[in-house]
Coordinates of C-alpha atoms in Angstrom, one line a residue:
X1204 CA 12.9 -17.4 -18.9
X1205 CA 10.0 -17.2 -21.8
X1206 CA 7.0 -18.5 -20.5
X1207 CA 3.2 -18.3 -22.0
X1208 CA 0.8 -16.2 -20.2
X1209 CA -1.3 -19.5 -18.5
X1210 CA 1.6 -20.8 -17.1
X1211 CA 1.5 -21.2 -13.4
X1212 CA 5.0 -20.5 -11.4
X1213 CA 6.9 -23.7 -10.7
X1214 CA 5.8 -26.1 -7.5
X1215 CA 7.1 -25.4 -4.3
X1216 CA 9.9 -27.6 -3.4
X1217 CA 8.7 -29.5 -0.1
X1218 CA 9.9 -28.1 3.0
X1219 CA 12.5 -31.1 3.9
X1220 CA 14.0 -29.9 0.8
X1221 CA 14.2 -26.4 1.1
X1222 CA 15.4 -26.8 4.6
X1223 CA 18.4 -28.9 3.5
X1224 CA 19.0 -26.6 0.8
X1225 CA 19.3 -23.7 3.2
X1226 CA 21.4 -26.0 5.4
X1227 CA 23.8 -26.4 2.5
X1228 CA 24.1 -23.1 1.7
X1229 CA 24.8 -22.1 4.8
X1230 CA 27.0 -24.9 5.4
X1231 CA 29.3 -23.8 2.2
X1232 CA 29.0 -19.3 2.1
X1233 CA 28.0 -19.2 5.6
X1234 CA 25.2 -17.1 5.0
X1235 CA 23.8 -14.6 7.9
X1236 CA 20.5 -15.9 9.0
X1237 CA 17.5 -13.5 10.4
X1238 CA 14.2 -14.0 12.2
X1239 CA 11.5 -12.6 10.4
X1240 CA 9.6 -9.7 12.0
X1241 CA 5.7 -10.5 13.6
X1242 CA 4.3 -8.9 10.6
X1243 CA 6.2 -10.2 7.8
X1244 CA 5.5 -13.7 9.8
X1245 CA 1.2 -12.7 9.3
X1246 CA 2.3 -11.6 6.0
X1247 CA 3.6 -14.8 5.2
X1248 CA 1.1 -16.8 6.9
X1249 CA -1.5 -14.9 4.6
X1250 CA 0.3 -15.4 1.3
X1251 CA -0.2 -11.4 0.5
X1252 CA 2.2 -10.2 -2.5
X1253 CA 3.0 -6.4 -3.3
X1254 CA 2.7 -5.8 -7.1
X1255 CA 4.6 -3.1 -8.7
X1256 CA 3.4 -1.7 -12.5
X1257 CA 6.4 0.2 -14.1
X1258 CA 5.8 1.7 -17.2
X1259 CA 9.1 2.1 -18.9
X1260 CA 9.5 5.3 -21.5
X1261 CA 11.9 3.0 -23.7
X1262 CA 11.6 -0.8 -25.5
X1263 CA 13.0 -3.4 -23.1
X1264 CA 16.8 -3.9 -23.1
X1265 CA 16.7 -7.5 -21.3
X1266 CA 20.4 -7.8 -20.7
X1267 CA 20.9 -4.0 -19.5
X1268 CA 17.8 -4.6 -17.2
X1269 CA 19.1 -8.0 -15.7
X1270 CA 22.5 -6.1 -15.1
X1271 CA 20.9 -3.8 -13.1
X1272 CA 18.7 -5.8 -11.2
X1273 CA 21.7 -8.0 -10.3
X1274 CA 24.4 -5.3 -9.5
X1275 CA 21.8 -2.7 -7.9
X1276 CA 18.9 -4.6 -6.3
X1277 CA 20.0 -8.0 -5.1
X1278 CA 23.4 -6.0 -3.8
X1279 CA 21.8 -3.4 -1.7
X1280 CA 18.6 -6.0 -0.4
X1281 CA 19.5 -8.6 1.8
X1282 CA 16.0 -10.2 1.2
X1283 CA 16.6 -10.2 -2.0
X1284 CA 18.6 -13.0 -1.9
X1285 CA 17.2 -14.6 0.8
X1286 CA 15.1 -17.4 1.6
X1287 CA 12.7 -18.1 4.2
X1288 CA 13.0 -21.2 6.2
X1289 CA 9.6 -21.6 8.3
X1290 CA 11.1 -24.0 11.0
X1291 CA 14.0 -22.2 12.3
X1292 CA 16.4 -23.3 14.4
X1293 CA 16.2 -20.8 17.1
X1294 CA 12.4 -21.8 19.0
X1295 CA 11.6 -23.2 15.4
X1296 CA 11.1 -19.4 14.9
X1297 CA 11.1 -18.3 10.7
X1298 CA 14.1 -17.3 9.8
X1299 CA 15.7 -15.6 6.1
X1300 CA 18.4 -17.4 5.1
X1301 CA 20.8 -15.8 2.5
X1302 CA 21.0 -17.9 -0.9
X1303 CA 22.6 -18.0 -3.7
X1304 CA 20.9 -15.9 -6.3
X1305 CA 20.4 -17.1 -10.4
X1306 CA 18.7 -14.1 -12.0
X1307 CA 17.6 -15.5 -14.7
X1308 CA 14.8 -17.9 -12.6
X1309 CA 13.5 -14.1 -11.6
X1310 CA 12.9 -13.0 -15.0
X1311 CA 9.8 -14.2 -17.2
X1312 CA 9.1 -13.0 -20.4
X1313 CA 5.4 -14.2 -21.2
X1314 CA 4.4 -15.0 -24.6
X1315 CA 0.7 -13.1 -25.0
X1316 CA -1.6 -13.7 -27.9
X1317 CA -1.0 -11.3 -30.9
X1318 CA -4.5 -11.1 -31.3
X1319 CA -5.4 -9.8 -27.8
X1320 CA -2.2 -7.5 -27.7
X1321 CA -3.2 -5.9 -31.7
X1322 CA -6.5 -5.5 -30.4
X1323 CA -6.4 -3.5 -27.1
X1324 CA -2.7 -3.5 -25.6
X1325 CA -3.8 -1.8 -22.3
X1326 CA -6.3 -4.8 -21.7
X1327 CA -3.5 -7.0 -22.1
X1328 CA -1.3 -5.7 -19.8
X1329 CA -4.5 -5.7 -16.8
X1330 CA -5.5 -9.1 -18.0
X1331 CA -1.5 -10.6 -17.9
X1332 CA -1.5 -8.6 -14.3
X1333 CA -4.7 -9.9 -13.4
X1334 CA -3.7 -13.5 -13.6
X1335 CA -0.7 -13.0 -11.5
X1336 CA -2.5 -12.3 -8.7
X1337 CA -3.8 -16.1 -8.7
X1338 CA -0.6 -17.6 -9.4
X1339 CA 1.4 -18.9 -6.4
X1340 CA 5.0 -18.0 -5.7
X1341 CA 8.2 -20.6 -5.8
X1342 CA 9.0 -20.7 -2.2
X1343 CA 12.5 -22.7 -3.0
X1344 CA 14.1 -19.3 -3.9
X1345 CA 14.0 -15.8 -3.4
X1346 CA 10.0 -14.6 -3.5
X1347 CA 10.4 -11.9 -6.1
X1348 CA 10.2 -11.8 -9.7
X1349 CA 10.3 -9.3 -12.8
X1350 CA 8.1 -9.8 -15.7
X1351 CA 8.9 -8.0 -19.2
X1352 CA 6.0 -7.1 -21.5
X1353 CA 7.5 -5.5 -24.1
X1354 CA 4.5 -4.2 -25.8
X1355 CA 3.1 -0.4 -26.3
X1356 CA 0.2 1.1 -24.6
X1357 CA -1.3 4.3 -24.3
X1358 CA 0.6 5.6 -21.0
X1359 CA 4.4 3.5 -21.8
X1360 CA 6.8 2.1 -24.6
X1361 CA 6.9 -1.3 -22.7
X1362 CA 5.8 -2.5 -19.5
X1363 CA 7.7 -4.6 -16.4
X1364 CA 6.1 -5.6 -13.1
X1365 CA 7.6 -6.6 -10.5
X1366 CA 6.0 -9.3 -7.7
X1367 CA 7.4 -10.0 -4.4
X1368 CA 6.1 -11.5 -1.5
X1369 CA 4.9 -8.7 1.4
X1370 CA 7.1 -10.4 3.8
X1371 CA 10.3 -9.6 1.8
X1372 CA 9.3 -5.7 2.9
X1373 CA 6.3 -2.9 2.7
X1374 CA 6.0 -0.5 -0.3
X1375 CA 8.0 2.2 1.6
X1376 CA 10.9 -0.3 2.1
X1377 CA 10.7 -1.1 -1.4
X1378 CA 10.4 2.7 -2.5
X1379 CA 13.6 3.0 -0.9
X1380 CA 15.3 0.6 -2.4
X1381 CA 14.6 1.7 -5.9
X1382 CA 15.2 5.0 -4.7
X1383 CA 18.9 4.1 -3.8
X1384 CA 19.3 2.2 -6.7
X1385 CA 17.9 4.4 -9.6
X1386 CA 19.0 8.2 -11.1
X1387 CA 17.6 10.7 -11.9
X1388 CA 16.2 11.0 -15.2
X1389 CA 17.0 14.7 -15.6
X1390 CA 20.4 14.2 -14.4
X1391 CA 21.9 10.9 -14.5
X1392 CA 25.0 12.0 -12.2
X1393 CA 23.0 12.2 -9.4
X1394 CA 20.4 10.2 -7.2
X1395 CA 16.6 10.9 -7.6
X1396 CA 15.1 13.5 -5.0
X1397 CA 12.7 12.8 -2.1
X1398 CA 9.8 15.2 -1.4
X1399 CA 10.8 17.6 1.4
X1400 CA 9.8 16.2 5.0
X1401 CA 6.5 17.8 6.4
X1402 CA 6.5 19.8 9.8
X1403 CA 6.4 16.0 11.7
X1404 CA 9.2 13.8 12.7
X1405 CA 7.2 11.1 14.3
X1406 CA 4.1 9.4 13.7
X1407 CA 0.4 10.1 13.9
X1408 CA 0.2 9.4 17.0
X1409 CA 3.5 11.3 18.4
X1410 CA 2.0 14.9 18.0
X1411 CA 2.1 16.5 21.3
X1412 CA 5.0 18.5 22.9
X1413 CA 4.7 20.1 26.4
X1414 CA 4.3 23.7 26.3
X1415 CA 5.3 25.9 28.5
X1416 CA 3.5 26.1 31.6
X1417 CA 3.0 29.9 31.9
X1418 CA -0.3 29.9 33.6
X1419 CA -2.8 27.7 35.3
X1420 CA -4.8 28.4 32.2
X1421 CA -2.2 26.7 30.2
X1422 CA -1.5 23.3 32.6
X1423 CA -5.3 22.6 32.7
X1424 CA -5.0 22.8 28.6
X1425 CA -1.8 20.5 28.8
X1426 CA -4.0 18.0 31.1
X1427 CA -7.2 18.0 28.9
X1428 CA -5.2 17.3 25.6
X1429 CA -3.8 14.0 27.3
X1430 CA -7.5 13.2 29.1
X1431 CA -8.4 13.2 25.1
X1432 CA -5.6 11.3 24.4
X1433 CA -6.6 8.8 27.0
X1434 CA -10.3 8.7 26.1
X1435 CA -10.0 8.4 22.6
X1436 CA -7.7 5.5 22.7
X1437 CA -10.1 3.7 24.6
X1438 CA -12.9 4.5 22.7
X1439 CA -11.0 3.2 19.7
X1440 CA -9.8 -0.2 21.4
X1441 CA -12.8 -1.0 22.8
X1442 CA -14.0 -0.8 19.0
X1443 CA -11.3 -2.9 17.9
X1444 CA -12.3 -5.7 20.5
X1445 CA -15.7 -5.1 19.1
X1446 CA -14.9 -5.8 15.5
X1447 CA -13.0 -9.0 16.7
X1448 CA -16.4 -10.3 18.1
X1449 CA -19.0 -8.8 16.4
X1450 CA -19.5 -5.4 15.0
X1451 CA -18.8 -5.2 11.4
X1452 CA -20.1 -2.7 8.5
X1453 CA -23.3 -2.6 6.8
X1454 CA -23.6 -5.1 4.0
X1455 CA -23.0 -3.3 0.7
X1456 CA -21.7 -3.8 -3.6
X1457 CA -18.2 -2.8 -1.2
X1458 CA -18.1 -5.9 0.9
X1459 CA -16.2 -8.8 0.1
X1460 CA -18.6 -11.9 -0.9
X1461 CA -17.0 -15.2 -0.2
X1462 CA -18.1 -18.3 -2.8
X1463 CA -17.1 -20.5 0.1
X1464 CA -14.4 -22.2 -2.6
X1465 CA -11.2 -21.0 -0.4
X1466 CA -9.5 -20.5 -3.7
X1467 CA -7.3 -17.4 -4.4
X1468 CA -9.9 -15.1 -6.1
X1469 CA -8.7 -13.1 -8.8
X1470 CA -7.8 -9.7 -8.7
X1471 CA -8.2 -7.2 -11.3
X1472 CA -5.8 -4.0 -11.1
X1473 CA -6.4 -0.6 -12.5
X1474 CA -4.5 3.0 -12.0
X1475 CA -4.8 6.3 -13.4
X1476 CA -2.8 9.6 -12.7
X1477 CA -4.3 12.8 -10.7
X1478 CA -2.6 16.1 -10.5
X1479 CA -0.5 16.2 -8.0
X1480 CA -0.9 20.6 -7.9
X1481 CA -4.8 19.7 -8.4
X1482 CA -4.1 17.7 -4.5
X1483 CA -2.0 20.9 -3.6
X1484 CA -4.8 23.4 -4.3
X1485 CA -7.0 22.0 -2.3
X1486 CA -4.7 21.1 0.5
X1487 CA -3.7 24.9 0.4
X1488 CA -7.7 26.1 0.3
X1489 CA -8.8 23.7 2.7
X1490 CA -5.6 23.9 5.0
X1491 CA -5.9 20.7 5.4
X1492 CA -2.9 17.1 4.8
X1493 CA -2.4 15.6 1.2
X1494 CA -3.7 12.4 3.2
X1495 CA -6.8 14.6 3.9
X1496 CA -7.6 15.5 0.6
X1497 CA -6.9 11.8 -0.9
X1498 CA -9.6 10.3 1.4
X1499 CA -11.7 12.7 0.7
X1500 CA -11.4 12.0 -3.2
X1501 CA -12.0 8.1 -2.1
X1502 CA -15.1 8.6 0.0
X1503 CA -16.6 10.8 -3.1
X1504 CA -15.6 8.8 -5.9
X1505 CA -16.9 5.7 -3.9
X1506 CA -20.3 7.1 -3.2
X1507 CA -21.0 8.6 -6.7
X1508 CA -20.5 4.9 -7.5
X1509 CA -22.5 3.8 -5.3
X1510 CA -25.4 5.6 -5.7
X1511 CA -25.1 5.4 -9.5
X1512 CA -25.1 1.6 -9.1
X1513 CA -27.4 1.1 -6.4
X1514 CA -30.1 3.7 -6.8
X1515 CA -30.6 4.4 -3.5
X1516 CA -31.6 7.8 -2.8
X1517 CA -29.6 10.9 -2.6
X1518 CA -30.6 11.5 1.0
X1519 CA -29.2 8.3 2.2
X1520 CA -26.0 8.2 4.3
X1521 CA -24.0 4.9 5.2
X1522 CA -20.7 4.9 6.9
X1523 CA -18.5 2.0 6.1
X1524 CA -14.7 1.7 7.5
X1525 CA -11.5 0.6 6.0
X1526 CA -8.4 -0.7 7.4
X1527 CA -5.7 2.1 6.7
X1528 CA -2.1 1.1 6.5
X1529 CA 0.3 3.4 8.4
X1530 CA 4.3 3.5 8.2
X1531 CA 5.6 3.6 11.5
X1532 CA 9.2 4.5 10.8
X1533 CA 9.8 8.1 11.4
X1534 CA 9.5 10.5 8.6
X1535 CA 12.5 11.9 8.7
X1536 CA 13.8 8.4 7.5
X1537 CA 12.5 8.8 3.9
X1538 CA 16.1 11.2 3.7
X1539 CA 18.6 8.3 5.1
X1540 CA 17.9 5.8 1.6
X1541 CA 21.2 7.0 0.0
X1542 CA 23.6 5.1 2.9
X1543 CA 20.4 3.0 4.2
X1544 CA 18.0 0.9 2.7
X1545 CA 15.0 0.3 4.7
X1546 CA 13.9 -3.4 4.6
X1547 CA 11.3 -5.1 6.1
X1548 CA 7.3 -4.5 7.2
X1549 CA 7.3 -1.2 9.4
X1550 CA 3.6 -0.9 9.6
X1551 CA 0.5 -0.5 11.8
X1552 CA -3.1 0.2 11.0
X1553 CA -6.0 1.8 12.3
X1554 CA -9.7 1.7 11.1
X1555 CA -10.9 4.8 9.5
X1556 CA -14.4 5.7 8.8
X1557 CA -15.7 6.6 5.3
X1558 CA -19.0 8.4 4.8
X1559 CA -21.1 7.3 1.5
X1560 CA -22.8 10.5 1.3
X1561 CA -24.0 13.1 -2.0
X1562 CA -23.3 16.4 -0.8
X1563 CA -24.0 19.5 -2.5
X1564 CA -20.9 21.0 -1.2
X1565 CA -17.9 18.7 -2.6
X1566 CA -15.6 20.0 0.2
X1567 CA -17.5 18.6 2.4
X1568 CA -15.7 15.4 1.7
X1569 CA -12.6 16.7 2.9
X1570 CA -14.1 18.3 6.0
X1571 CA -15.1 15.4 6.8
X1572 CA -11.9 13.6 5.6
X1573 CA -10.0 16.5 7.6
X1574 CA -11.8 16.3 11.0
X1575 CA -11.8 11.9 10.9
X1576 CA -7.6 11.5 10.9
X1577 CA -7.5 15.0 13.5
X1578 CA -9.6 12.7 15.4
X1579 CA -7.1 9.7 15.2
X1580 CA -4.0 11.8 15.3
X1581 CA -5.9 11.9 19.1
X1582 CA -5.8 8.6 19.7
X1583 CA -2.7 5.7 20.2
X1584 CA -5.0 2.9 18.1
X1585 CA -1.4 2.8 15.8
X1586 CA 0.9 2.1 19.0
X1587 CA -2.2 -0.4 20.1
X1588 CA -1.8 -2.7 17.3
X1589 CA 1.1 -2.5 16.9
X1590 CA 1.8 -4.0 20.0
X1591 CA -1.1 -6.6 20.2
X1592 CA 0.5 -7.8 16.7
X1593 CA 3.6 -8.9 18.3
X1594 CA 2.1 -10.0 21.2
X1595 CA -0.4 -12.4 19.3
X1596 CA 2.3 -13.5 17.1
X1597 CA 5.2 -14.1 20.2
X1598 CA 2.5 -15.7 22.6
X1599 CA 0.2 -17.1 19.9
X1600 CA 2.0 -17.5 16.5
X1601 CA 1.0 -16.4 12.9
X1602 CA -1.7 -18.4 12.5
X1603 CA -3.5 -16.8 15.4
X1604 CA -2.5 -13.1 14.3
X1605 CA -3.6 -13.9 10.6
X1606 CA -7.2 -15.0 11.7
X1607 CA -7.4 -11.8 13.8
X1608 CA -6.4 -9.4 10.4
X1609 CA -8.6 -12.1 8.0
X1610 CA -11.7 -10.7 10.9
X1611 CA -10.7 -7.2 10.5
X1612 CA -11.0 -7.8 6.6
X1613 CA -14.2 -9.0 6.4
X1614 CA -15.9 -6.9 8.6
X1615 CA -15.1 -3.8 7.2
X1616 CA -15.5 -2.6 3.6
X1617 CA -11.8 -2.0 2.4
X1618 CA -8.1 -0.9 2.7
X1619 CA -6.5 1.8 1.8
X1620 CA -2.9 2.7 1.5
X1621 CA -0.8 6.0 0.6
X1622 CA 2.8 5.7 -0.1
X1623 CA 6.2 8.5 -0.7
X1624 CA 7.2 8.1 -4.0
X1625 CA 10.2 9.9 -5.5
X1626 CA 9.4 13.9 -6.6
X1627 CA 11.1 13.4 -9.8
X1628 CA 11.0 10.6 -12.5
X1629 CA 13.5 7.9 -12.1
X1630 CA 15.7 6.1 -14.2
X1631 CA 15.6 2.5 -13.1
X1632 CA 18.6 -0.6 -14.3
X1633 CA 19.4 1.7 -17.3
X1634 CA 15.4 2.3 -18.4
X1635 CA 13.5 5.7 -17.5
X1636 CA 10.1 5.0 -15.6
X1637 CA 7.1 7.2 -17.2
X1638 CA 4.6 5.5 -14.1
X1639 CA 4.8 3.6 -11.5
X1640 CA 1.5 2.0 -10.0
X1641 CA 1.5 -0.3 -6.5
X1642 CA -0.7 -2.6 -5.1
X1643 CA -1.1 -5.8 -3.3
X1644 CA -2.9 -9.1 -3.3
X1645 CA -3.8 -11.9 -1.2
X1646 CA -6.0 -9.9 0.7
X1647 CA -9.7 -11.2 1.3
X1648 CA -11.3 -7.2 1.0
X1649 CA -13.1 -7.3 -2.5
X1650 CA -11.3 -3.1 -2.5
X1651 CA -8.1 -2.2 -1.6
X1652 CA -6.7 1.1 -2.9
X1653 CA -2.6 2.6 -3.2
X1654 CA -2.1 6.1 -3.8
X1655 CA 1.9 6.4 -5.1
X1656 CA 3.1 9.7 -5.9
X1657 CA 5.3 9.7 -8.9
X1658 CA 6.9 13.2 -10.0
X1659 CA 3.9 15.8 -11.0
X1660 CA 1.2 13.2 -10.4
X1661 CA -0.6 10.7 -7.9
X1662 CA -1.3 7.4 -9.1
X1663 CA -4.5 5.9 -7.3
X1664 CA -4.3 2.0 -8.4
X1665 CA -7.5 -0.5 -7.1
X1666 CA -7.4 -3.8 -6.9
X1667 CA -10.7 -5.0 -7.1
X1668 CA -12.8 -8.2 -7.1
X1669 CA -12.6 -9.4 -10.6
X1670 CA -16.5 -10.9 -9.9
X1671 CA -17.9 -7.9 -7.5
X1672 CA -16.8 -4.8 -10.0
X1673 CA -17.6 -5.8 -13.6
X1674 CA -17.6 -2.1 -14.4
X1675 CA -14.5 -1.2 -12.6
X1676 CA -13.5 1.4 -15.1
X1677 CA -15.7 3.4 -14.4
X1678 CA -15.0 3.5 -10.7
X1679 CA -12.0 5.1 -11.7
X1680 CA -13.9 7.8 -13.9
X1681 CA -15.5 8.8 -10.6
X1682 CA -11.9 9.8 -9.0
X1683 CA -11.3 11.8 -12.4
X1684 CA -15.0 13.6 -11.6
X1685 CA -14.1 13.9 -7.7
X1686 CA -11.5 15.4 -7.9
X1687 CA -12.4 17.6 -10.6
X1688 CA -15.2 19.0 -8.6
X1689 CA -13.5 19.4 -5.4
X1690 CA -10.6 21.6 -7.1
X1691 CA -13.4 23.3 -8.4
X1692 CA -14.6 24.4 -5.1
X1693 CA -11.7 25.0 -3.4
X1694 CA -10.7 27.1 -6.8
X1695 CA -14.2 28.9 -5.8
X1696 CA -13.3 28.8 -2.3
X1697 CA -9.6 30.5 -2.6
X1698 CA -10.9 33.2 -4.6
X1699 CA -14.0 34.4 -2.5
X1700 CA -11.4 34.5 0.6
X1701 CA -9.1 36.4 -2.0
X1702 CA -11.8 39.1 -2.7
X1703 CA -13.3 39.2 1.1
X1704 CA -9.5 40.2 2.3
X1705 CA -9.9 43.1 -0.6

């Protein structure tokens, strides 16, 4: 389907409609029916979409790509070729209903102006992005959709992104799902490798084993690690509760400004590759996660910015919090997506602190990056809301859980997500992927930030406030010079240790 870049997706059919539809299909193919999960029902209830930016190291090949998106995709995801039907028959409970499938209403291939495109092809591609996020989705078929650009920019040959409704699945789900439908680009006979599992099988909140009990001295320690346990889980809840009622951050160029319209704002997205051995270094100098080291990144990059916008002075300190996503599947499941692809939301959330802070020491940062998720690995805040979130949504329904999140949003400063991505590059429906770049929209935070690791390199992508961050760019110049000093230091760091053990 060729459409012009203005053009808004097709109406929604009205739901009398889509419900006999559904009826009829599964009337004539019987189709399996499933009740959506608590947070796929917020999901939906929010409208939040997952954008994926693939840039392709080859021209389009329309014909080989549909191919593959119709033998590979829609074969090995159910939701794929599903369609949600929002009165249920079971408890009027949501439900994905199995549909028949025409590829080609998935495909759009937007006509852009030549002038815009000859001019600056990269600010094409953010501005054609940028308008997606406003446009609403066709909820009469499948929520997903592939868009072609087949132009060339700086980083790819030609460009396809891909837009799905969050309630389809999270970006893990949807990691492994390319993952089990691509090949390696380096050898095509085989499937694309996962990065090895770290030391943990479960989640952060599933880190202690019993040790044995070989003295008294060694019990008491056993008893005070689950007295922490205990204590910090109800220091975080009782902060939850308060950020329901009350408590939310400082007011800063971070937090999201409402113009009391209720419209979908529009969101601007931007990404750019880090190192991935740059990461490694300092993990290895600061012994320390690669989660550690990313927030540490964020919280300098975001407070160079801020005091180079707001000139404030150096001295000041300002913590803020974000909402930070967590996978809850087990780890080890990243290694199952050859005979199993994981579908669906899988995820919890916990509110982490960031410190807006210059410090004359840039590993700082990460100290206090490192010591902030050792903290939470102390608590069960994951397990909490995870459990309040189908509570709410059993007891309460979706409407009730996504006012709770839309609080949560607003009174604290951003989100942040990191996600697995394959250790190799990827060969995807016949087209080798030179990036990928994911993000979401929908969400009311004026910041939200993905980190995606892609073979050699980490791709932070923000999606920012189109209105709040004019200057956004150069946001993402202050991750270049974050990073670039805090590899720095730890470069300084690893080698004074090196000569001291001399």
């Amino acid at each position: 389907m060729e459409v012009t870049a203005n053009v808004a997706s097709p109406p929604s059919r009205p739901l009398s409609v889509r419900r006999a539809s559904a009826e009829m299909e599964r009337a004539d193919n019987s189709t399996a029916e499933e009740p959506m999960s608590p947070t796929g029902r917020i999901l939906e209830e929010m409208g939040v979409c997952i954008v994926v930016v693939m840039g392709l190291d080859s021209p389009v090949n329309l014909p080989v790509f549909r191919s593959g998106i119709e033998t590979e995709l829609i074969t090995r995801s159910s939701r794929f070729r599903s369609v949600q039907i929002m009165d249920g028959p079971e408890d009027d409970k949501p439900q994905w209903v199995q549909t028949a499938v025409n590829v080609d209403d998935h495909i759009i291939v937007p006509r852009l102006d030549p002038a815009a495109v000859a001019s600056n092809p990269e600010k094409a591609v953010e501005d054609y992005v940028a308008m997606l996020s406003t446009l609403p989705m066709d909820r009469g078929r499948p929520l997903w959709e592939f868009h072609f650009l087949d132009l060339k920019t700086s980083g790819a040959t030609s460009t396809v992104v891909l837009r799905l409704h969050h309630s389809i699945g999270d970006a893990m789900s949807i990691m492994t799902l390319f993952m089990a439908s691509a090949r390696s680009t380096a050898d095509p006979t085989r499937l694309p490798a996962m990065p090895p599992p770290p030391r943990r099988t479960g989640a952060i909140y599933q880190q202690r084993t019993r040790p044995p009990l070989s003295s008294s001295s060694d019990y008491l320690a056993w008893v005070w690690s689950y007295f922490v346990l205990a204590w910090h889980t109800l220091v975080d809840v009782a902060l939850l509760a308060a950020t329901v009622l009350f408590l939310r951050d400082p007011r800063t160029m971070f937090t999201h400004i409402s113009d009391g319209s209720g419209s979908r704002r529009c969101k601007r997205f931007m990404h750019r590759s880090l190192s991935l051995d740059d990461v490694k270094l300092i993990k290895t100098a600061m012994n320390c996660t690669i989660n550690d080291v990313l927030v540490g990144v964020t919280s300098a990059a975001l407070s160079q910015y801020y005091f180079r916008k707001s000139g404030d002075t150096n001295t000041k300190r300002i913590c803020l919090r974000s909402i930070l996503l967590v996978n809850t599947r087990p780890v080890s499941s990243r290694q199952t997506y050859v005979t199993k692809v994981e579908r669906g939301n899988r995820l919890s959330s916990l509110i982490y602190p960031f410190h807006i802070a210059l410090h004359n020491d840039p590993l700082e940062y990460v100290r206090k990056a490192k010591r902030s998720m050792h903290r939470k690995k102390s608590s069960l805040e994951v397990k909490f809301v995870q459990v309040v979130v189908e509570f709410l949504v059993k007891y309460f329904g979706a409407k009730t859980g996504a006012f709770i999140f839309r609080l949560f949003a607003t009174r604290t400063s951003m989100l942040l997500s990191n996600v697995v991505g394959p250790s190799e590059h990827i060969t995807l429906c016949g087209h080798p992927i030179s990036f990928m770049a994911i993000t979401t929209c929908g969400q009311p935070q004026a910041l939200i930030m993905h980190f995606l690791n892609y073979g050699s390199t980490i791709r932070v992508t923000l999606a920012v406030d189109d209105a709040q961050f004019p200057d956004c760019h150069k946001l993402l110049d202050d991750f270049d010079d974050s990073i670039r000093l805090i590899k720095n230091a730890a470069g300084l760091k690893k080698l004074t240790t090196l000569i001291q053990n001399d």
